[in-house]
Short mmCIF file of C-alpha atoms in Angstrom, two decimals:
data_model
loop_
_atom_site.label_atom_id
_atom_site.label_comp_id
_atom_site.label_asym_id
_atom_site.label_seq_id
_atom_site.Cartn_x
_atom_site.Cartn_y
_atom_site.Cartn_z
CA MET K 1 -50.22 16.46 51.18
CA ALA K 2 -54.01 16.22 51.12
CA CYS K 3 -56.28 15.27 48.23
CA PHE K 4 -59.83 16.59 47.83
CA VAL K 5 -63.11 15.39 46.32
CA PRO K 6 -65.49 18.36 45.88
CA PHE K 7 -69.15 18.15 46.90
CA ASN K 8 -70.40 19.74 43.66
CA ASN K 9 -69.32 19.96 40.02
CA ARG K 10 -68.99 23.74 39.72
CA ASN K 11 -65.21 23.97 39.73
CA LEU K 12 -63.70 20.55 39.01
CA ASP K 13 -64.28 17.51 36.82
CA ILE K 14 -63.78 14.11 38.47
CA SER K 15 -62.45 10.99 36.76
CA LEU K 16 -62.07 7.42 38.01
CA LEU K 17 -60.00 4.71 36.33
CA VAL K 18 -60.49 1.21 37.72
CA PHE K 19 -57.88 -1.49 37.12
CA ARG K 20 -57.72 -5.24 37.73
CA PRO K 21 -54.04 -6.23 38.12
CA THR K 22 -52.66 -9.09 36.02
CA VAL K 23 -49.30 -9.22 37.80
CA VAL K 24 -48.28 -10.77 41.10
CA PHE K 25 -46.35 -7.74 42.35
CA VAL K 26 -49.01 -5.04 42.48
CA ASP K 27 -46.45 -2.55 43.82
CA ASP K 28 -45.06 -2.33 40.28
CA LEU K 29 -48.49 -1.31 39.02
CA VAL K 30 -48.84 1.30 41.76
CA GLY K 31 -45.43 2.68 40.80
CA ALA K 32 -46.47 2.95 37.15
CA LEU K 33 -49.67 4.77 38.14
CA LYS K 34 -47.64 7.23 40.23
CA GLN K 35 -45.71 8.11 37.09
CA PHE K 36 -48.99 8.38 35.20
CA SER K 37 -50.18 10.88 37.84
CA LEU K 38 -47.11 13.02 37.23
CA CYS K 39 -47.90 13.06 33.51
CA THR K 40 -51.51 14.13 34.05
CA GLU K 41 -50.48 17.27 35.93
CA ASN K 42 -49.41 18.84 32.63
CA LEU K 43 -52.85 18.04 31.18
CA GLY K 44 -54.69 19.97 33.88
CA CYS K 45 -55.05 17.45 36.72
CA VAL K 46 -55.28 19.36 40.01
CA HIS K 47 -55.38 16.44 42.46
CA SER K 48 -54.81 12.72 41.92
CA ALA K 49 -54.68 9.66 44.15
CA ILE K 50 -54.37 5.89 44.02
CA PHE K 51 -56.59 3.57 46.07
CA ARG K 52 -55.58 -0.08 46.62
CA SER K 53 -58.22 -2.62 47.61
CA ILE K 54 -57.52 -4.08 51.04
CA HIS K 55 -59.19 -7.46 50.47
CA GLY K 56 -59.18 -7.75 46.69
CA SER K 57 -56.84 -6.83 43.88
CA MET K 58 -58.61 -3.77 42.47
CA ILE K 59 -56.74 -0.49 41.99
CA VAL K 60 -58.55 2.84 41.51
CA TRP K 61 -56.94 5.98 40.13
CA TYR K 62 -58.72 9.23 41.09
CA GLY K 63 -58.22 12.54 39.30
CA ALA K 64 -59.72 16.01 39.80
CA TRP K 65 -59.41 18.24 36.75
CA MET K 66 -59.91 21.85 35.76
CA LYS K 67 -63.40 22.25 34.21
CA ARG K 68 -63.71 21.66 30.48
CA SER K 69 -66.34 20.95 27.83
CA ASN K 70 -67.73 17.45 27.23
CA GLU K 71 -65.88 17.31 23.91
CA ASN K 72 -62.58 18.11 25.60
CA LYS K 73 -63.30 15.52 28.31
CA GLN K 74 -63.71 12.85 25.64
CA LEU K 75 -60.40 13.90 24.10
CA LEU K 76 -58.76 13.95 27.52
CA ASN K 77 -60.04 10.46 28.32
CA ALA K 78 -58.63 9.14 25.03
CA THR K 79 -55.31 10.85 25.76
CA MET K 80 -55.13 9.33 29.24
CA ILE K 81 -55.77 5.84 27.88
CA SER K 82 -53.03 6.33 25.28
CA MET K 83 -50.64 7.18 28.13
CA LEU K 84 -51.31 3.86 29.89
CA THR K 85 -49.14 1.74 27.58
CA ASN K 86 -46.84 0.59 30.38
CA VAL K 87 -49.74 0.05 32.76
CA SER K 88 -51.59 -2.14 30.23
CA SER K 89 -48.92 -4.82 30.60
CA MET K 90 -49.69 -5.06 34.32
CA ALA K 91 -53.45 -4.51 34.58
CA ILE K 92 -56.75 -4.50 32.71
CA LEU K 93 -58.62 -1.19 32.62
CA ILE K 94 -62.18 -2.25 33.49
CA HIS K 95 -63.76 1.19 33.95
CA SER K 96 -62.99 4.72 32.83
CA SER K 97 -65.43 7.60 33.25
CA PHE K 98 -65.84 11.21 34.24
CA PHE K 99 -68.18 11.79 37.18
CA GLU K 100 -70.02 14.78 38.56
CA ALA K 101 -70.43 15.30 42.29
CA TYR K 102 -73.99 16.20 43.24
CA ALA K 103 -74.01 15.86 47.03
CA GLY K 104 -71.58 15.57 49.89
CA GLU K 105 -70.97 16.28 53.54
CA ALA K 106 -68.06 16.44 55.96
CA ARG K 107 -68.32 16.35 59.72
CA ASN K 108 -65.95 19.32 60.00
CA GLY K 109 -68.04 21.48 57.66
CA SER K 110 -65.54 21.36 54.80
CA PRO K 111 -66.89 21.79 51.21
CA ALA K 112 -64.90 18.74 50.07
CA ALA K 113 -63.88 15.29 51.28
CA LYS K 114 -60.23 15.45 52.31
CA PHE K 115 -57.92 12.46 52.64
CA PHE K 116 -54.22 11.68 52.94
CA ASN K 117 -51.84 8.89 52.02
CA GLY K 118 -52.65 5.92 54.29
CA ASP K 119 -56.30 6.84 54.85
CA ILE K 120 -59.21 4.42 54.44
CA ILE K 121 -61.67 4.95 51.57
CA SER K 122 -64.82 2.92 50.93
CA LEU K 123 -66.58 2.90 47.57
CA CYS K 124 -70.07 1.64 46.86
CA SER K 125 -71.44 1.64 43.31
CA ALA K 126 -74.89 1.08 41.86
CA THR K 127 -75.20 0.25 38.17
CA LEU K 128 -78.56 0.14 36.40
CA SER K 129 -79.44 -2.75 34.12
CA ALA K 130 -79.59 -1.90 30.40
CA ASP K 131 -83.36 -2.46 30.20
CA ASN K 132 -84.22 -0.39 33.25
CA LEU K 133 -82.49 2.98 32.91
CA ASN K 134 -83.82 5.69 35.18
CA GLU K 135 -80.79 7.64 36.33
CA HIS K 136 -82.82 10.40 38.01
CA THR K 137 -84.55 7.87 40.26
CA VAL K 138 -81.20 6.36 41.23
CA SER K 139 -79.58 9.76 41.79
CA TYR K 140 -82.41 10.95 44.05
CA GLY K 141 -82.46 7.57 45.80
CA CYS K 142 -78.75 7.78 46.56
CA LEU K 143 -79.16 11.36 47.76
CA ALA K 144 -81.99 10.32 50.11
CA ILE K 145 -79.89 7.45 51.46
CA PHE K 146 -76.91 9.74 51.96
CA LYS K 147 -78.93 12.38 53.83
CA ASP K 148 -80.55 9.72 56.00
CA ARG K 149 -77.51 7.60 56.83
CA PHE K 150 -74.32 9.66 56.73
CA LEU K 151 -74.58 11.08 60.25
CA LYS K 152 -75.28 7.55 61.52
CA MET K 153 -72.04 6.23 59.99
CA GLU K 154 -69.83 6.44 63.06
CA GLY K 155 -66.23 6.80 61.96
CA ALA K 156 -66.95 8.27 58.51
CA THR K 157 -65.46 11.76 58.28
CA ALA K 158 -66.82 12.71 54.83
CA GLY K 159 -68.87 11.31 51.97
CA VAL K 160 -69.60 12.25 48.35
CA CYS K 161 -72.24 11.13 45.83
CA LEU K 162 -70.90 10.88 42.27
CA LYS K 163 -72.79 10.27 39.02
CA SER K 164 -71.09 9.01 35.86
CA GLN K 165 -71.44 11.36 32.90
CA THR K 166 -71.29 8.53 30.34
CA LEU K 167 -72.53 5.37 32.10
CA PRO K 168 -75.65 4.47 34.17
CA LYS K 169 -73.55 4.33 37.35
CA ILE K 170 -73.68 6.06 40.75
CA VAL K 171 -70.75 5.92 43.19
CA GLY K 172 -70.59 6.78 46.88
CA LEU K 173 -67.14 7.62 48.25
CA PHE K 174 -66.56 7.75 52.01
CA VAL K 175 -63.48 8.63 54.06
CA TRP K 176 -63.05 6.75 57.37
CA LYS K 177 -61.05 7.49 60.51
CA THR K 178 -59.87 3.88 60.81
CA LEU K 179 -60.37 0.51 59.17
CA HIS K 180 -61.76 -0.80 62.48
CA LEU K 181 -64.54 1.79 62.47
CA TYR K 182 -65.43 0.88 58.89
CA TYR K 183 -65.68 -2.81 59.85
CA SER K 184 -67.80 -1.92 62.87
CA TYR K 185 -70.26 -0.02 60.70
CA ILE K 186 -70.48 -2.79 58.08
CA LEU K 187 -71.05 -5.50 60.70
CA LYS K 188 -73.82 -3.50 62.38
CA SER K 189 -75.69 -2.54 59.21
CA ASP K 190 -77.41 -4.32 56.36
CA ASP K 191 -76.91 -1.82 53.57
CA ARG K 192 -78.27 -3.92 50.73
CA HIS K 193 -81.68 -4.46 52.33
CA ALA K 194 -81.75 -0.92 53.72
CA ILE K 195 -81.13 0.89 50.44
CA LEU K 196 -83.08 -1.16 47.87
CA PRO K 197 -86.50 0.25 48.95
CA TYR K 198 -85.29 3.71 47.93
CA PHE K 199 -85.08 2.64 44.28
CA ASP K 200 -88.69 1.66 43.67
CA GLY K 201 -88.01 -1.85 42.37
CA LEU K 202 -85.20 -0.94 39.96
CA ARG K 203 -82.74 -3.73 39.27
CA LEU K 204 -79.30 -2.61 40.39
CA ASP K 205 -75.86 -4.19 40.47
CA ILE K 206 -74.56 -3.00 43.84
CA LYS K 207 -70.91 -3.48 44.79
CA TYR K 208 -68.79 -2.47 47.79
CA ASP K 209 -65.09 -2.38 48.47
CA VAL K 210 -62.70 -0.77 50.96
CA PHE K 211 -59.36 0.71 49.96
CA ARG K 212 -56.23 2.18 51.45
CA VAL K 213 -54.90 5.37 49.89
CA VAL K 214 -51.40 4.50 48.71
CA TYR K 215 -50.57 7.75 46.90
CA VAL K 216 -51.76 11.35 46.68
CA SER K 217 -50.36 13.93 44.27
CA GLY K 218 -47.66 15.97 45.90
CA ASP K 219 -45.98 12.91 47.39
CA ASN K 220 -42.39 12.70 46.21
CA ALA K 221 -42.35 10.10 43.44
CA VAL K 222 -39.09 9.45 41.61
CA ASN K 223 -39.33 11.21 38.24
CA ILE K 224 -38.45 8.23 36.05
CA GLN K 225 -38.94 8.70 32.31
CA PHE K 226 -41.68 6.06 32.26
CA TYR K 227 -43.38 7.53 29.19
CA PRO K 228 -40.77 8.44 26.57
CA HIS K 229 -43.38 10.07 24.32
CA ARG K 230 -45.01 12.01 27.14
CA LYS K 231 -44.28 15.49 25.75
CA ILE K 232 -45.45 14.51 22.26
CA MET K 233 -48.83 13.37 23.60
CA GLU K 234 -49.20 16.45 25.80
CA ASN K 235 -48.50 18.72 22.82
CA GLU K 236 -51.01 16.81 20.67
CA PHE K 237 -53.65 17.23 23.37
CA GLU K 238 -52.97 20.95 23.75
CA ASN K 239 -53.09 21.51 19.99
CA SER K 240 -56.39 19.62 19.69
CA THR K 241 -58.07 21.64 22.45
CA MET K 242 -57.07 24.91 20.78
CA LYS K 243 -58.84 24.10 17.52
#
């Protein structure tokens, strides 16, 4: 099964949950997040995936949702967090936000970035300091960088620019043919010095990481009753959105 990240925000809402594991056996955390993905399908999640950091311990859960109002997204985010009871014993949730895609490109002309279980994903994020918020400058800067550099990124099959709807954060997501090609690009480039001039002196916290996709929705996960109150929470969410 394939998972998709759209290149615009017309049809889908995008959410990212970032976890820092607190357990030795991270496979247990991945298993819990697979069950979490199954639960989110009944809340309107169209595609979901789990990325596992190759060099670090970070885990990212990706979800693409049917479009909804900002108020319903806030309710949905609260509902998702309430469903992470089992996960909270294995990891710390360090970031949770809905994002909108505002630019993207694929070498095969697709309108979305497509990836499968086992693929390589790189994420780069830029966060503005609290005293220097100018999200439009950062968004346009990231767009200019993307348009200038994507075709030069040998081995990258697709890329998407995402902007947080609640935080001063921009994220670039790229799909790579192989881990070797990603390393080759990183070793040949100096991204930090190349991109900072685009931001007109803004102070940014820039971070990079590379992940392997360890799950995409549609994979056969064992349907364990991991969340005994799952149906209760789903019904509460549905009732709240109907008011």
